[in-house]
mmCIF file of C-alpha atoms in Angstrom:
data_model
loop_
_atom_site.group_PDB
_atom_site.id
_atom_site.type_symbol
_atom_site.label_atom_id
_atom_site.label_comp_id
_atom_site.label_asym_id
_atom_site.label_seq_id
_atom_site.Cartn_x
_atom_site.Cartn_y
_atom_site.Cartn_z
ATOM 1 C CA MET A 18 92.002 68.217 78.633
ATOM 2 C CA ASN A 19 88.665 66.724 78.032
ATOM 3 C CA TYR A 20 88.424 65.067 74.549
ATOM 4 C CA TYR A 21 84.804 66.573 73.832
ATOM 5 C CA LEU A 22 86.353 70.082 74.728
ATOM 6 C CA LEU A 23 89.148 69.490 72.283
ATOM 7 C CA PHE A 24 86.726 68.190 69.490
ATOM 8 C CA LEU A 25 84.506 71.241 70.041
ATOM 9 C CA LEU A 26 87.590 73.739 69.834
ATOM 10 C CA MET A 27 88.702 72.035 66.552
ATOM 11 C CA ALA A 28 85.111 72.407 65.111
ATOM 12 C CA LEU A 29 85.056 75.962 66.112
ATOM 13 C CA ALA A 30 88.263 76.567 64.504
ATOM 14 C CA ARG A 31 86.931 74.986 61.258
ATOM 15 C CA ALA A 32 83.746 77.163 61.169
ATOM 16 C CA SER A 33 83.733 80.108 58.757
ATOM 17 C CA PRO A 34 82.391 83.397 60.233
ATOM 18 C CA TYR A 35 82.827 85.090 56.742
ATOM 19 C CA GLY A 36 80.983 82.819 54.594
ATOM 20 C CA ALA A 37 81.240 79.237 53.159
ATOM 21 C CA LEU A 38 84.506 77.782 52.174
ATOM 22 C CA GLN A 39 85.155 76.530 48.627
ATOM 23 C CA ALA A 40 84.738 72.990 50.072
ATOM 24 C CA ALA A 41 81.060 73.539 50.616
ATOM 25 C CA CYS A 42 80.471 73.701 46.831
ATOM 26 C CA ALA A 43 80.446 69.865 46.496
ATOM 27 C CA SER A 44 78.628 68.807 49.740
ATOM 28 C CA MET A 45 76.823 72.181 50.766
ATOM 29 C CA THR A 46 77.857 71.306 54.180
ATOM 30 C CA PRO A 47 79.676 73.848 56.452
ATOM 31 C CA GLY A 48 82.435 71.600 57.627
ATOM 32 C CA HIS A 49 81.861 72.301 61.231
ATOM 33 C CA GLY A 50 82.498 68.655 62.391
ATOM 34 C CA PHE A 51 78.929 67.929 63.230
ATOM 35 C CA ASN A 52 76.094 66.000 61.316
ATOM 36 C CA PRO A 53 73.273 67.995 59.853
ATOM 37 C CA GLN A 54 69.826 68.121 61.305
ATOM 38 C CA ASN A 55 67.386 65.534 60.055
ATOM 39 C CA GLY A 56 64.161 67.295 61.182
ATOM 40 C CA THR A 57 62.247 69.956 59.441
ATOM 41 C CA SER A 58 64.101 73.205 58.955
ATOM 42 C CA PRO A 59 63.024 76.237 60.660
ATOM 43 C CA PHE A 60 64.168 78.241 57.640
ATOM 44 C CA ILE A 61 62.951 78.325 54.074
ATOM 45 C CA VAL A 62 64.207 79.535 50.625
ATOM 46 C CA MET A 63 61.507 81.561 48.840
ATOM 47 C CA PRO A 64 61.708 82.678 45.213
ATOM 48 C CA LEU A 65 59.446 85.623 45.209
ATOM 49 C CA THR A 66 58.081 84.704 41.799
ATOM 50 C CA SER A 67 57.228 81.386 40.096
ATOM 51 C CA GLU A 68 57.740 82.442 36.667
ATOM 52 C CA ILE A 69 60.193 84.864 34.797
ATOM 53 C CA ILE A 70 61.046 85.687 31.201
ATOM 54 C CA GLN A 71 64.511 84.551 30.277
ATOM 55 C CA ASN A 72 67.288 86.940 31.087
ATOM 56 C CA SER A 73 65.397 88.416 34.022
ATOM 57 C CA LEU A 74 66.250 88.535 37.709
ATOM 58 C CA VAL A 75 64.724 86.306 40.403
ATOM 59 C CA PRO A 76 64.390 87.876 43.802
ATOM 60 C CA ILE A 77 64.831 85.291 46.570
ATOM 61 C CA GLY A 78 64.159 85.512 50.165
ATOM 62 C CA LEU A 79 66.036 83.535 52.906
ATOM 63 C CA SER A 80 63.740 83.389 55.802
ATOM 64 C CA SER A 81 63.067 81.909 59.273
ATOM 65 C CA ILE A 82 59.609 80.525 59.766
ATOM 66 C CA THR A 83 59.907 80.522 63.483
ATOM 67 C CA SER A 84 61.579 82.759 66.170
ATOM 68 C CA ASP A 85 64.874 81.194 65.430
ATOM 69 C CA TYR A 86 67.682 82.981 63.595
ATOM 70 C CA PHE A 87 70.308 81.740 61.148
ATOM 71 C CA LYS A 88 73.962 82.930 61.196
ATOM 72 C CA GLY A 89 75.078 81.537 57.916
ATOM 73 C CA PHE A 90 73.707 80.374 54.633
ATOM 74 C CA PHE A 91 75.119 78.889 51.351
ATOM 75 C CA ILE A 92 72.713 78.785 48.169
ATOM 76 C CA MET A 93 73.133 77.551 44.558
ATOM 77 C CA ALA A 94 70.547 77.092 41.749
ATOM 78 C CA PHE A 95 70.165 74.035 39.684
ATOM 79 C CA SER A 96 68.196 73.057 36.573
ATOM 80 C CA ASP A 97 66.159 70.002 36.687
ATOM 81 C CA ASN A 98 68.691 68.239 34.298
ATOM 82 C CA SER A 99 72.015 69.332 35.751
ATOM 83 C CA SER A 100 74.012 68.515 38.953
ATOM 84 C CA LYS A 101 76.140 71.675 38.562
ATOM 85 C CA PRO A 102 74.903 75.098 39.706
ATOM 86 C CA ILE A 103 73.792 77.536 37.176
ATOM 87 C CA GLY A 104 73.192 81.376 36.748
ATOM 88 C CA LYS A 105 74.776 84.153 38.885
ATOM 89 C CA PHE A 106 73.871 85.469 42.262
ATOM 90 C CA SER A 107 73.932 89.053 43.494
ATOM 91 C CA ILE A 108 73.440 90.311 46.960
ATOM 92 C CA ASP A 109 73.822 93.804 48.496
ATOM 93 C CA VAL A 110 74.284 93.732 52.283
ATOM 94 C CA ASP A 111 74.065 90.413 54.027
ATOM 95 C CA GLY A 112 76.313 88.244 51.958
ATOM 96 C CA GLN A 113 78.574 87.637 48.959
ATOM 97 C CA SER A 114 78.647 85.708 45.690
ATOM 98 C CA MET A 115 81.192 83.011 45.249
ATOM 99 C CA SER A 116 82.158 80.664 42.361
ATOM 100 C CA CYS A 117 81.886 76.873 42.400
ATOM 101 C CA PHE A 118 82.905 74.302 39.892
ATOM 102 C CA ASN A 119 84.647 76.732 37.519
ATOM 103 C CA GLY A 120 81.510 78.862 37.332
ATOM 104 C CA MET A 121 81.352 82.628 38.039
ATOM 105 C CA ASP A 122 79.343 84.016 40.997
ATOM 106 C CA ASN A 123 77.032 80.869 40.830
ATOM 107 C CA ALA A 124 76.706 80.412 44.697
ATOM 108 C CA ALA A 125 76.055 82.936 47.373
ATOM 109 C CA THR A 126 76.935 82.817 51.186
ATOM 110 C CA HIS A 127 76.831 85.063 54.245
ATOM 111 C CA LEU A 128 79.282 87.901 54.773
ATOM 112 C CA ILE A 129 79.172 87.900 58.621
ATOM 113 C CA ASN A 130 77.782 85.146 60.889
ATOM 114 C CA ASP A 131 75.555 87.511 62.840
ATOM 115 C CA ASP A 132 71.845 86.636 63.502
ATOM 116 C CA LYS A 133 69.556 86.900 60.674
ATOM 117 C CA SER A 134 65.762 86.244 60.160
ATOM 118 C CA PHE A 135 65.603 87.403 56.546
ATOM 119 C CA VAL A 136 68.115 87.739 53.674
ATOM 120 C CA MET A 137 67.343 89.002 50.242
ATOM 121 C CA LEU A 138 69.220 88.365 47.142
ATOM 122 C CA ASN A 139 68.950 88.039 43.399
ATOM 123 C CA TRP A 140 69.617 85.393 40.800
ATOM 124 C CA MET A 141 70.140 85.627 37.110
ATOM 125 C CA PRO A 142 69.616 82.586 34.827
ATOM 126 C CA PRO A 143 72.340 81.912 32.215
ATOM 127 C CA TYR A 144 71.866 83.758 28.970
ATOM 128 C CA ASP A 145 68.926 82.328 26.877
ATOM 129 C CA PHE A 146 68.276 79.539 29.478
ATOM 130 C CA VAL A 147 64.868 78.185 29.378
ATOM 131 C CA GLY A 148 63.389 75.732 31.779
ATOM 132 C CA SER A 149 62.735 74.914 35.418
ATOM 133 C CA VAL A 150 65.131 75.871 38.161
ATOM 134 C CA HIS A 151 65.054 75.356 41.951
ATOM 135 C CA PHE A 152 67.330 76.687 44.697
ATOM 136 C CA ARG A 153 69.163 74.711 47.382
ATOM 137 C CA THR A 154 70.194 76.314 50.579
ATOM 138 C CA THR A 155 72.073 75.303 53.582
ATOM 139 C CA PHE A 156 71.154 77.318 56.724
ATOM 140 C CA VAL A 157 73.415 77.429 59.831
ATOM 141 C CA LYS A 158 71.900 78.218 63.072
ATOM 142 C CA ASN A 159 75.047 77.621 65.055
ATOM 143 C CA VAL A 160 78.249 75.385 64.816
ATOM 144 C CA SER A 161 76.417 72.234 65.592
ATOM 145 C CA HIS A 162 72.873 72.945 64.163
ATOM 146 C CA TYR A 163 72.540 73.182 60.380
ATOM 147 C CA TRP A 164 70.190 72.036 57.739
ATOM 148 C CA VAL A 165 71.689 71.049 54.378
ATOM 149 C CA SER A 166 70.276 71.503 50.734
ATOM 150 C CA ILE A 167 66.805 72.836 51.572
ATOM 151 C CA LYS A 168 64.929 72.837 48.297
ATOM 152 C CA SER A 169 62.743 75.790 47.057
ATOM 153 C CA ASP A 170 59.704 75.569 45.055
ATOM 154 C CA PRO A 171 60.622 75.691 41.281
ATOM 155 C CA VAL A 172 60.852 78.806 39.067
ATOM 156 C CA GLU A 173 60.032 78.473 35.348
ATOM 157 C CA VAL A 174 62.159 80.502 33.135
ATOM 158 C CA ILE A 175 60.088 81.032 29.912
ATOM 159 C CA GLN A 176 61.345 82.108 26.520
ATOM 160 C CA PHE A 177 60.721 85.730 25.513
ATOM 161 C CA PHE A 178 58.973 86.047 22.066
ATOM 162 C CA MET A 179 58.956 89.359 20.067
ATOM 163 C CA PRO A 180 55.569 89.645 18.245
ATOM 164 C CA SER A 181 56.317 89.237 14.603
ATOM 165 C CA SER A 182 54.700 92.571 13.679
ATOM 166 C CA ALA A 183 57.109 94.399 16.061
ATOM 167 C CA ALA A 184 60.020 92.925 14.144
ATOM 168 C CA HIS A 185 59.183 95.300 11.176
ATOM 169 C CA PHE A 186 58.322 98.508 13.022
ATOM 170 C CA ASN A 187 60.144 101.887 12.722
ATOM 171 C CA PRO A 188 61.234 103.000 16.272
ATOM 172 C CA ASN A 189 61.719 106.517 14.970
ATOM 173 C CA SER A 190 57.978 106.893 14.146
ATOM 174 C CA SER A 191 55.524 107.922 16.849
ATOM 175 C CA LEU A 192 53.772 104.617 16.739
ATOM 176 C CA GLY A 193 57.089 102.639 16.937
ATOM 177 C CA LEU A 194 58.226 104.790 19.814
ATOM 178 C CA ALA A 195 54.888 104.269 21.671
ATOM 179 C CA LEU A 196 55.181 100.571 21.096
ATOM 180 C CA LEU A 197 58.711 100.428 22.324
ATOM 181 C CA ILE A 198 58.066 102.300 25.495
ATOM 182 C CA PHE A 199 54.999 100.100 26.245
ATOM 183 C CA ILE A 200 57.084 96.870 25.691
ATOM 184 C CA VAL A 201 60.016 98.091 28.012
ATOM 185 C CA GLY A 202 57.362 99.366 30.436
ATOM 186 C CA MET A 203 55.968 95.870 30.852
ATOM 187 C CA PHE A 204 59.392 94.798 32.518
#
């Protein structure tokens, strides 16, 4: 048997069609047995906002910028002063959340390794987190072609301040109710 064929079969056996394995948390690599690509990635991670108020969701798009498709992805969020992932991911159709480094749902990966040109997911910062966060994503085109830890533009999570006059209003009054509806409607 050809040694190259044996190596390829071993790599395929280690590939994960149903999402990243727990071992990917540390290295962000899929463990396919091949080296990551060094060139520019044909895929990007796009937070759909550059700023949010704390305790709000960040919608994120994973997208192809060429005609290429990706079959798999693995994403985590990091603050500027932490090497461990933060926050929680939620995803509806094209993936699933997973837990890394004793966190809870602090990463997300594909559910099925079919062709994708765009995936939408949401990220929630930790409760009362304020600061800058960026997303790192590994995109898998096929078993031997993948790009590791592609970094997004930063998202600033800013503190929510309740106006001091609003702290003393009566929500049962018509003015208080109108103010409450206005504030909630802003979000």
